[in-house]
Short mmCIF file of C-alpha atoms (C1' of nucleotides) in Angstrom, two decimals:
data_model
loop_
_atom_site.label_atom_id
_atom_site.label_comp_id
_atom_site.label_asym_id
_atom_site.label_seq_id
_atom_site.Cartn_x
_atom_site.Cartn_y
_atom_site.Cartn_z
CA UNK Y 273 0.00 0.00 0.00
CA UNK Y 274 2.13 2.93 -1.21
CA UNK Y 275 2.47 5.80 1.01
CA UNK Y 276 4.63 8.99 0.81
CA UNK Y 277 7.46 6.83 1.52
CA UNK Y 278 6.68 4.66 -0.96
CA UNK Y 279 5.62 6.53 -3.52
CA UNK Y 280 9.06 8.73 -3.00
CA UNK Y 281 11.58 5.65 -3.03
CA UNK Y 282 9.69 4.09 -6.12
CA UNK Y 283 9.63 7.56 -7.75
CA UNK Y 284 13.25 7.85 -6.72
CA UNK Y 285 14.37 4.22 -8.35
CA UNK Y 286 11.99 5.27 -11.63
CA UNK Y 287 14.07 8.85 -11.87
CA UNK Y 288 17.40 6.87 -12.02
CA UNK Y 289 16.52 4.52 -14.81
CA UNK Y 290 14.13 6.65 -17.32
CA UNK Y 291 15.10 10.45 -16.95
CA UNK Y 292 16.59 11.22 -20.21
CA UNK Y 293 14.74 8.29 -21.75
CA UNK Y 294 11.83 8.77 -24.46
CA UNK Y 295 8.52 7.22 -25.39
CA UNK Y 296 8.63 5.62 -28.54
CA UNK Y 297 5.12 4.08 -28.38
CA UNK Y 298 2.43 2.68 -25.81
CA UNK Y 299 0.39 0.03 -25.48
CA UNK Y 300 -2.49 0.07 -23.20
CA UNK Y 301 -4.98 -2.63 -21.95
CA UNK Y 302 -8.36 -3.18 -22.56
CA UNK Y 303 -9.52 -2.53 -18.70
CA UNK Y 304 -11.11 0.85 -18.28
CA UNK Y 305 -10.45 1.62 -14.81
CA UNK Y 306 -6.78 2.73 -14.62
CA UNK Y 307 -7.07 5.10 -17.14
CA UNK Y 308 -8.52 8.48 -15.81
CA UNK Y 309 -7.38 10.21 -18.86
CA UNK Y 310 -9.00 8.63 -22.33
CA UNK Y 311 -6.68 6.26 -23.88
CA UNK Y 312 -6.28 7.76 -27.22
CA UNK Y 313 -4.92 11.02 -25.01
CA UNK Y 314 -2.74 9.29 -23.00
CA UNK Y 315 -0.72 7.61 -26.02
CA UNK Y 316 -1.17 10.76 -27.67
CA UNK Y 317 0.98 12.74 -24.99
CA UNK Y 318 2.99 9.93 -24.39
CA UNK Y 319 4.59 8.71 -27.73
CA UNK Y 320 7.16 10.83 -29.26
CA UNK Y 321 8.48 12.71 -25.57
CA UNK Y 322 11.28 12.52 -23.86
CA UNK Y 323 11.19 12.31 -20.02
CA UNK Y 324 12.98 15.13 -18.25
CA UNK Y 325 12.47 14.61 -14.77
CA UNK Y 326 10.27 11.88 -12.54
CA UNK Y 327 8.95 12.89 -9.01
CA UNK Y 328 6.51 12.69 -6.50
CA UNK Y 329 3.07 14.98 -6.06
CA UNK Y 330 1.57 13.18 -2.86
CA UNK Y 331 0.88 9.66 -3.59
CA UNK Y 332 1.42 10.32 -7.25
CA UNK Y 333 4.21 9.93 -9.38
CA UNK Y 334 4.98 11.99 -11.98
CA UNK Y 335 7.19 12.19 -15.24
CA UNK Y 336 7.33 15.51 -16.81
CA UNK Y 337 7.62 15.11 -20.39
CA UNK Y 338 8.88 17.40 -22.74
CA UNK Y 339 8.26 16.90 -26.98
CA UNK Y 340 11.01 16.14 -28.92
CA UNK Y 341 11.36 17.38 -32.69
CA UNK Y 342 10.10 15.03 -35.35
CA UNK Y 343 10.01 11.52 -33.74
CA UNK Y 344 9.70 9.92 -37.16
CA UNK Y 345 7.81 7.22 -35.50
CA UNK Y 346 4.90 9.30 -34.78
CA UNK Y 347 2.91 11.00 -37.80
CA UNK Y 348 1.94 14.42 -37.35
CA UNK Y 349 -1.83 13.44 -39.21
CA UNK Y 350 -2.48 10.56 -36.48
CA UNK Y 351 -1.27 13.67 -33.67
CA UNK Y 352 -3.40 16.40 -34.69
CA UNK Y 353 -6.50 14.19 -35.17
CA UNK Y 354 -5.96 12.58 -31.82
CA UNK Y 355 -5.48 16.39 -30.63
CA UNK Y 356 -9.19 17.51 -32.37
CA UNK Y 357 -10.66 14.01 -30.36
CA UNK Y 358 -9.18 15.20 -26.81
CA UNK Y 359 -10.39 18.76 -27.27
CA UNK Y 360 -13.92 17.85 -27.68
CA UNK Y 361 -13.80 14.80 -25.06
CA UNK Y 362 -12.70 17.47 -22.72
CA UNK Y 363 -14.89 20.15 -23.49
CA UNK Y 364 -18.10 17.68 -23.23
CA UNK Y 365 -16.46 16.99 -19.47
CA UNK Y 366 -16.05 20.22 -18.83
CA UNK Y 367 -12.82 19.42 -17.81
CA UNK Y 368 -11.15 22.69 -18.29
CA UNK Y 369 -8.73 24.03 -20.68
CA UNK Y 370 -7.87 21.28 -23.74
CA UNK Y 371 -4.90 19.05 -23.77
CA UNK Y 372 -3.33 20.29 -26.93
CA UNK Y 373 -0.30 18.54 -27.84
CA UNK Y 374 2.55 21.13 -25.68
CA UNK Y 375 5.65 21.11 -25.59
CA UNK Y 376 5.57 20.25 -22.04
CA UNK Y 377 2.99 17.88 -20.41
CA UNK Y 378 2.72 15.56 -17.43
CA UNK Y 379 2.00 11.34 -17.10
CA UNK Y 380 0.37 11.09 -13.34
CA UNK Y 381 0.67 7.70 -12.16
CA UNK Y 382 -0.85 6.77 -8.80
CA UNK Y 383 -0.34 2.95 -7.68
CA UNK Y 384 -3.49 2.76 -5.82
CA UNK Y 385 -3.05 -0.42 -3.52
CA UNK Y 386 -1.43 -2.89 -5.64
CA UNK Y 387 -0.15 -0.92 -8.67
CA UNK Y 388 3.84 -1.59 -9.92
CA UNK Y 389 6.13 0.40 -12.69
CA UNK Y 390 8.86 -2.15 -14.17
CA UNK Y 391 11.15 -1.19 -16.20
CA UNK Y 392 12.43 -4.46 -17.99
CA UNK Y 393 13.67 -5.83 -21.22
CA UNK Y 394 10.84 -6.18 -23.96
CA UNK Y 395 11.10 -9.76 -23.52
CA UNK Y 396 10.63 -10.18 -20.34
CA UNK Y 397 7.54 -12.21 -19.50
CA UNK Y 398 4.24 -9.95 -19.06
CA UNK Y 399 3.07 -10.24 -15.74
CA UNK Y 400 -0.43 -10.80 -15.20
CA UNK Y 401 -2.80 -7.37 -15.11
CA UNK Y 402 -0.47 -5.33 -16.90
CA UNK Y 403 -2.49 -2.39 -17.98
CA UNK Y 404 0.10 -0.56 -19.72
CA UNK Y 405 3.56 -0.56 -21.89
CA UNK Y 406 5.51 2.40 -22.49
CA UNK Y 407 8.32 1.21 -25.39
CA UNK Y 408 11.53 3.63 -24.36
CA UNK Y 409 14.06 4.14 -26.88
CA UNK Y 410 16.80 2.83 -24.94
CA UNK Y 411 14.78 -0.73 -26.02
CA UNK Y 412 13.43 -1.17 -22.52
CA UNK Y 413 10.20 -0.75 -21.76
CA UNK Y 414 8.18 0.55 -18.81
CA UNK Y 415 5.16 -1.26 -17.81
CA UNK Y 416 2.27 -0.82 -15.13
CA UNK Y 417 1.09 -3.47 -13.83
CA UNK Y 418 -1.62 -3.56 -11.32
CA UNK Y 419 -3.97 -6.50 -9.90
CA UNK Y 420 -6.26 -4.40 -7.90
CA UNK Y 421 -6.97 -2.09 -10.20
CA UNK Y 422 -6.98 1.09 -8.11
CA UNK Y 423 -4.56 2.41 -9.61
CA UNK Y 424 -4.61 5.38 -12.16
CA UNK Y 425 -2.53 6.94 -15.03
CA UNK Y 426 -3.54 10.41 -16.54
CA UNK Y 427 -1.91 13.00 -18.77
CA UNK Y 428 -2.14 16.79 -18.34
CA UNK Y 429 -0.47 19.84 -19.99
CA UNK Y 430 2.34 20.85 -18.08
CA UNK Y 431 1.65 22.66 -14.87
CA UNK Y 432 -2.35 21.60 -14.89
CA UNK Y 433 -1.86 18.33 -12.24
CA UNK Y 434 -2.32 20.21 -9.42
CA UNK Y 435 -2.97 18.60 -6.33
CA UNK Y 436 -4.98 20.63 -3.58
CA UNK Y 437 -3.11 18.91 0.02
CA UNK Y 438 0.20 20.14 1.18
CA UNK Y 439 3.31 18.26 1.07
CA UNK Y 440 3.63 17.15 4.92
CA UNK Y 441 7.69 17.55 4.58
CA UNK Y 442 7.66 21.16 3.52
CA UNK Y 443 4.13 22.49 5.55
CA UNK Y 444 5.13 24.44 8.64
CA UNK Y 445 3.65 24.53 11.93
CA UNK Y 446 2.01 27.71 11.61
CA UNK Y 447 0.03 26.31 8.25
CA UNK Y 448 -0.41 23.18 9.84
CA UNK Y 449 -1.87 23.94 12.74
CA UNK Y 450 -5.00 25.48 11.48
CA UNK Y 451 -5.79 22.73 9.18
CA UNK Y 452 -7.82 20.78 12.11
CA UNK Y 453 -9.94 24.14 13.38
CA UNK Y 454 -13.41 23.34 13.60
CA UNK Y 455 -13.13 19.98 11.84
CA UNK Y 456 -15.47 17.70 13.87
CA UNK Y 457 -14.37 14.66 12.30
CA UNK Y 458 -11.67 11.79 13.84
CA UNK Y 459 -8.24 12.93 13.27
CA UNK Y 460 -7.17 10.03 11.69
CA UNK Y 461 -9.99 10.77 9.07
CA UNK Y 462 -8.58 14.53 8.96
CA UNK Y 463 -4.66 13.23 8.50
CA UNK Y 464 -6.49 10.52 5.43
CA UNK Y 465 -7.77 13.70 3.68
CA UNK Y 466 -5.88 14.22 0.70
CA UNK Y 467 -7.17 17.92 0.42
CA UNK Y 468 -5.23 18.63 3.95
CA UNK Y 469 -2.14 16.91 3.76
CA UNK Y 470 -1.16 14.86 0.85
CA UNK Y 471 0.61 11.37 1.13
CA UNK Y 472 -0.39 10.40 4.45
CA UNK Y 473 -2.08 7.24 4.57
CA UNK Y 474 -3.31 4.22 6.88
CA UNK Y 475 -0.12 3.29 7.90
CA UNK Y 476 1.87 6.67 9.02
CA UNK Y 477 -1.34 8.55 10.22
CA UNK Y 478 -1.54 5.56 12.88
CA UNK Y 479 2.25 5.49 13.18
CA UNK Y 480 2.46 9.42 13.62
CA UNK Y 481 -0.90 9.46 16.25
CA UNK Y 482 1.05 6.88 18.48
CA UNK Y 483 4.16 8.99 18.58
CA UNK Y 484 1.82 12.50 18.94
CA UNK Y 485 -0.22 10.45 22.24
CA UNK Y 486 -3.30 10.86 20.35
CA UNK Y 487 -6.13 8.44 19.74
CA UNK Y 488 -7.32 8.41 16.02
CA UNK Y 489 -11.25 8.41 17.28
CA UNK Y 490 -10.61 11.85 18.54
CA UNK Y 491 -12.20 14.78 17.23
CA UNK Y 492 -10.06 16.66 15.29
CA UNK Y 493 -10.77 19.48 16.35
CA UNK Y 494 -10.48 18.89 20.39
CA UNK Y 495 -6.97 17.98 19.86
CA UNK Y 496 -4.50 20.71 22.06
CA UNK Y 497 -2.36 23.09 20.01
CA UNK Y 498 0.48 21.15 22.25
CA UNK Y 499 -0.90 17.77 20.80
CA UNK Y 500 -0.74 19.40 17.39
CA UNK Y 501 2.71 20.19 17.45
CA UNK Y 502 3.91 16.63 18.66
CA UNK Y 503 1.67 15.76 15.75
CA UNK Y 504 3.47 17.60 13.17
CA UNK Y 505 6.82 16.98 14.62
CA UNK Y 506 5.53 13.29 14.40
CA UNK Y 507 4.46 12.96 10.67
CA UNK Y 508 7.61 14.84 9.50
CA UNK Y 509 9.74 12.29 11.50
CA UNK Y 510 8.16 9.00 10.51
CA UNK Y 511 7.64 9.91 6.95
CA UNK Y 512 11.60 10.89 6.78
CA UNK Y 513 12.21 7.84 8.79
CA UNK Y 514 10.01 5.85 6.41
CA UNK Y 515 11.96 7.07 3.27
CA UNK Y 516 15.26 6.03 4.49
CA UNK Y 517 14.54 2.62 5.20
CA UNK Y 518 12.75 2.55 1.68
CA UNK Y 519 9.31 2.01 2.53
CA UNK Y 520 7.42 -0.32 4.62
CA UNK Y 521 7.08 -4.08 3.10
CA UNK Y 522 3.78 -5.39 3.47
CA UNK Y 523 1.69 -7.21 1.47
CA UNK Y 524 3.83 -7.25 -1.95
CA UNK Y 525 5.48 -3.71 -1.91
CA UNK Y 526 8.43 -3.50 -3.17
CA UNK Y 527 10.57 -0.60 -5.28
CA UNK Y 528 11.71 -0.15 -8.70
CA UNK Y 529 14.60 -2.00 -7.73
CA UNK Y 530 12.84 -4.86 -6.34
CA UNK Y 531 13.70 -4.50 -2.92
CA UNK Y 532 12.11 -4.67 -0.18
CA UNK Y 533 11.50 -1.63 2.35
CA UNK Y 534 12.55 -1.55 6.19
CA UNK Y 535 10.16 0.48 7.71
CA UNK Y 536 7.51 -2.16 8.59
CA UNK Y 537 10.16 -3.25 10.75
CA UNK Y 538 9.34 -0.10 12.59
CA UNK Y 539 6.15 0.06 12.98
CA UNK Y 540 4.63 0.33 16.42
CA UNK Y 541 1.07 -0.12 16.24
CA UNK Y 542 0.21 -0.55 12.23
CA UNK Y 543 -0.44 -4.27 12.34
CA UNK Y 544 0.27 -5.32 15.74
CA UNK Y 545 -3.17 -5.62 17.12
CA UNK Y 546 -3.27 -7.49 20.83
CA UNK Y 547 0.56 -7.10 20.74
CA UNK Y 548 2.13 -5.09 23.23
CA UNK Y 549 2.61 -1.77 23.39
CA UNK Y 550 6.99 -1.37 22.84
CA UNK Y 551 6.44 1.48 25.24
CA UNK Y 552 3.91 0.24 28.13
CA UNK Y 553 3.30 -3.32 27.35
CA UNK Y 554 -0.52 -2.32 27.15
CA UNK Y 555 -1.74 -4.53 24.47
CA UNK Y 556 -2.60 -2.39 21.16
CA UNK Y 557 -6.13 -2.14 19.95
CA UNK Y 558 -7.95 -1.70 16.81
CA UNK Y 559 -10.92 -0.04 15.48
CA UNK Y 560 -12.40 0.84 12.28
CA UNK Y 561 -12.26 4.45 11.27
CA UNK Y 562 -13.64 5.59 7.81
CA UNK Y 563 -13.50 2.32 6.87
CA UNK Y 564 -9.56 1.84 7.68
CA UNK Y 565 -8.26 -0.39 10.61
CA UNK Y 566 -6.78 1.93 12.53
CA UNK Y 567 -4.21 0.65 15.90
CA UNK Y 568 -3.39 2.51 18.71
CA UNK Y 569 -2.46 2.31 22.42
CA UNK Y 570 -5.45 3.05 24.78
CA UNK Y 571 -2.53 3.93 27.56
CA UNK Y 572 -0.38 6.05 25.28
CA UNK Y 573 -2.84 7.80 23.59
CA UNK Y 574 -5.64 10.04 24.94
"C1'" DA T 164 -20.40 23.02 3.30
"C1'" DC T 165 -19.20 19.02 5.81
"C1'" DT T 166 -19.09 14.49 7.13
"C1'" DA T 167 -20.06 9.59 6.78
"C1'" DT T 168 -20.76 5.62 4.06
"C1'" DT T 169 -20.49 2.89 -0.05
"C1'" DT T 170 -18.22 1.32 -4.10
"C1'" DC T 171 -14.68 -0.36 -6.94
"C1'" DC T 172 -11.08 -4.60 -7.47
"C1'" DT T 173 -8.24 -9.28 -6.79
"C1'" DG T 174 -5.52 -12.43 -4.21
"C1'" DG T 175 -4.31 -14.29 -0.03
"C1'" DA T 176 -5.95 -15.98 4.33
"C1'" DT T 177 -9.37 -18.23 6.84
"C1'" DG T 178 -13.23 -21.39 7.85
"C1'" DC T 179 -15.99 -25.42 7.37
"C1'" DT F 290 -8.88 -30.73 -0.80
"C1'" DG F 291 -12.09 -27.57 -2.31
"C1'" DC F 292 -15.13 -24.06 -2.23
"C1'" DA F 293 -17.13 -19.91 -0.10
"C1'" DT F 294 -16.37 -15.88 2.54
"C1'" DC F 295 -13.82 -12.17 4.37
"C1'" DC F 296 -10.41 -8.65 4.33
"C1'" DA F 297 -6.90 -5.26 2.76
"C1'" DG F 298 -7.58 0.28 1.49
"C1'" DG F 299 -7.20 5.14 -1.76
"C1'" DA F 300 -10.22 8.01 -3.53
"C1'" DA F 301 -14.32 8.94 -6.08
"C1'" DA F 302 -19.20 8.70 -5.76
"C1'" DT F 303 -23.16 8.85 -3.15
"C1'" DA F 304 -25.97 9.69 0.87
"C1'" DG F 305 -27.21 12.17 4.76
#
DNA sequence: ACTATTTCCTGGATGC
DNA sequence: TGCATCCAGGAAATAG
C-alpha cells in the first residue's frame, strides 16, 4: 500500500533509470479503470516525448515530459486528429482548458493499492494485469502493472496536475496547525484527507498518532495546540524515517529496484493488534475508522 | 459546506 | 482438498 514513503523511493528508483529516456510508443490494456485520462490522449501525450524529470506529487508519481522534434515514428496526421478528439472529449467533461499537444505535459501515475512500474527488457515475461507498456528508446520498456486495479494513469499539460493537500515535509507549523480548526471529524480521518495533507495514509497517520499520544477516534478538532505540534513533529519524522529505510514491506510492496522496504520493521502499532505496546506493554487495539483499521495504544494515547 | 458511508477490485488468508 | 467468505484500502461517488 504505497504511502509517501513509498511513492518517493519508487519515484526515486523510476528517476534513475528513465530520466533522459523517451517514449517511442504505448500500449495500453483493454480494462477501463486505470485510465482516468482517455486512452487515445494518454498515447497521444505519451509517444514521441522525452522524459525530463520523474517525481513525487503526494501519492502520485509523476514524469514531466517534454516533446522532442520530429520523432519519425509518430505521424503528425495521427497527432493532430488525436489532438481535435481530446479537445472535444474534454470540453463535453467540462474538464477545463484542452490538452493540446505542448511542448511540455505531465503522465500522473498513482499505484493505488497494488499498482507496480517495471522497467524491464521487452522480452521479459508480461506479468499478469499489466495495464500498460511504455516502449523507451533505450529498447526497454516501462510497464504498469496492477492487480487491484486502483490504480490510475492520466496526462495533463504541463503545470495543470495540481494537487490541492500540502506536502507534509515542507508544511510548517504555523500552516499546519489550522488545518484541524473546527473539523469535527476523527483525526485520523482529517490526516487521510488528501485535500489537507497529501501522502499520508493508513499506515503513518496511525504510526504518527502513536508517537503524537493521540487516539485516532478523537475529534479533530479537540486535539490541544500542544498535541498538534507533537503531531506535526511526528508525521515529519516517521515519513523521513520511512523514506530512508525505503518504505514499509507489506503485502507485496516492493521498489523499482525490487527490494524490499525496512520500515515495517518499525512500525509500532500498524499491524500489531493485541501485541504489546513497545512502550507500556498495554496490548494495542484496533478499530475501524472511515473504513480503515486503525491501531493505537489506549494507555499512550488520549 | 461538511461528514459519513459505499463502491470499486483481486488475491491471499481463513473457515468449514 | 475444495469451495465460499472475508479482508486489505485510496479516492471517487453517493448519501445524509
Amino acid at each position: 500500500m504505497p504511502e509517501l514513503p513509498e511513492v518517493e523511493t519508487i519515484a526515486r528508483g523510476l528517476a534513475k533509470r528513465v530520466t533522459g529516456d523517451a517514449i517511442e510508443s504505448v500500449w495500453l490494456g483493454q480494462k477501463k479503470e486505470p485510465l482516468k485520462s482517455p486512452a487515445h490522449e494518454i498515447a497521444a501525450v505519451l509517444e514521441g516525448a522525452l522524459i525530463s524529470r520523474v517525481h513525487r506529487m503526494g501519492k502520485h508519481i509523476v514524469l514531466e515530459l517534454e516533446r522532442i522534434a520530429g520523432p519519425p515514428n509518430v505521424k503528425p496526421p495521427s497527432r493532430r486528429k488525436a489532438a481535435t478528439v481530446t479537445t472535444s472529449a474534454l470540453a463535453r467533461r467540462g474538464a477545463g482548458p484542452a490538452l493540446a499537444p505542448a511542448d511540455k505535459a505531465q503522465f500522473i501515475v498513482h499505484l493505488g493499492m497494488t499498482g507496480r512500474l517495471q522497467v524491464c527488457e521487452p522480452e521479459a515475461e508480461i506479468a499478469k494485469h499489466t495495464h500498460a507498456i511504455l516502449k523507451l528508446q533505450s529498447g526497454r520498456e516501462l510497464r504498469f502493472v496492477d492487480p487491484r486495479r486502483f490504480g490510475r494513469l492520466s496526462v495533463a499539460a504541463s503545470g495543470q496536475f495540481a494537487t490541492v493537500g500540502i506536502e507534509p515535509l515542507e508544511i510548517d507549523l504555523e500552516t499546519f496547525i489550522p488545518l484541524f480548526r473546527g473539523r469535527k471529524t476523527p483525526i485520523k480521518s482529517a490526516l487521510l484527507n488528501q485535500k489537507l495533507l497529501r501522502g499520508v495514509g493508513n499506515i503513518y497517520a496511525d504510526e504518527s498518532l502513536f508517537r503524537a499520544g493521540i487516539r485516532p477516534r478523537r475529534q479533530a478538532a479537540s486535539v490541544t495546540r500542544e498535541r498538534l505540534e507533537k503531531l506535526f513533529v511526528a508525521i515529519k519524522d516517521v515519513l523521513k524515517e520511512a523514506i530512508k529505510l525505503g518504505g514499509s514491506s507489506i503485502s507485496d510492496y516492493v521498489d523499482a529496484d525490487g527490494e524490499e522496504g525496512f520500515f515495517q520493521l518499525q512500525h509500532r502499532v500498524y499491524g500489531r493488534e493485541g501485541e504489546r505496546c513497545l512502550a507500556c506493554k498495554t496490548q494495542i487495539k484496533r478499530v475501524v475508522i472511515a473504513g480503515r483499521s486503525s491501531h493505537y495504544c489506549p494507555k499512550c494515547q488520549k
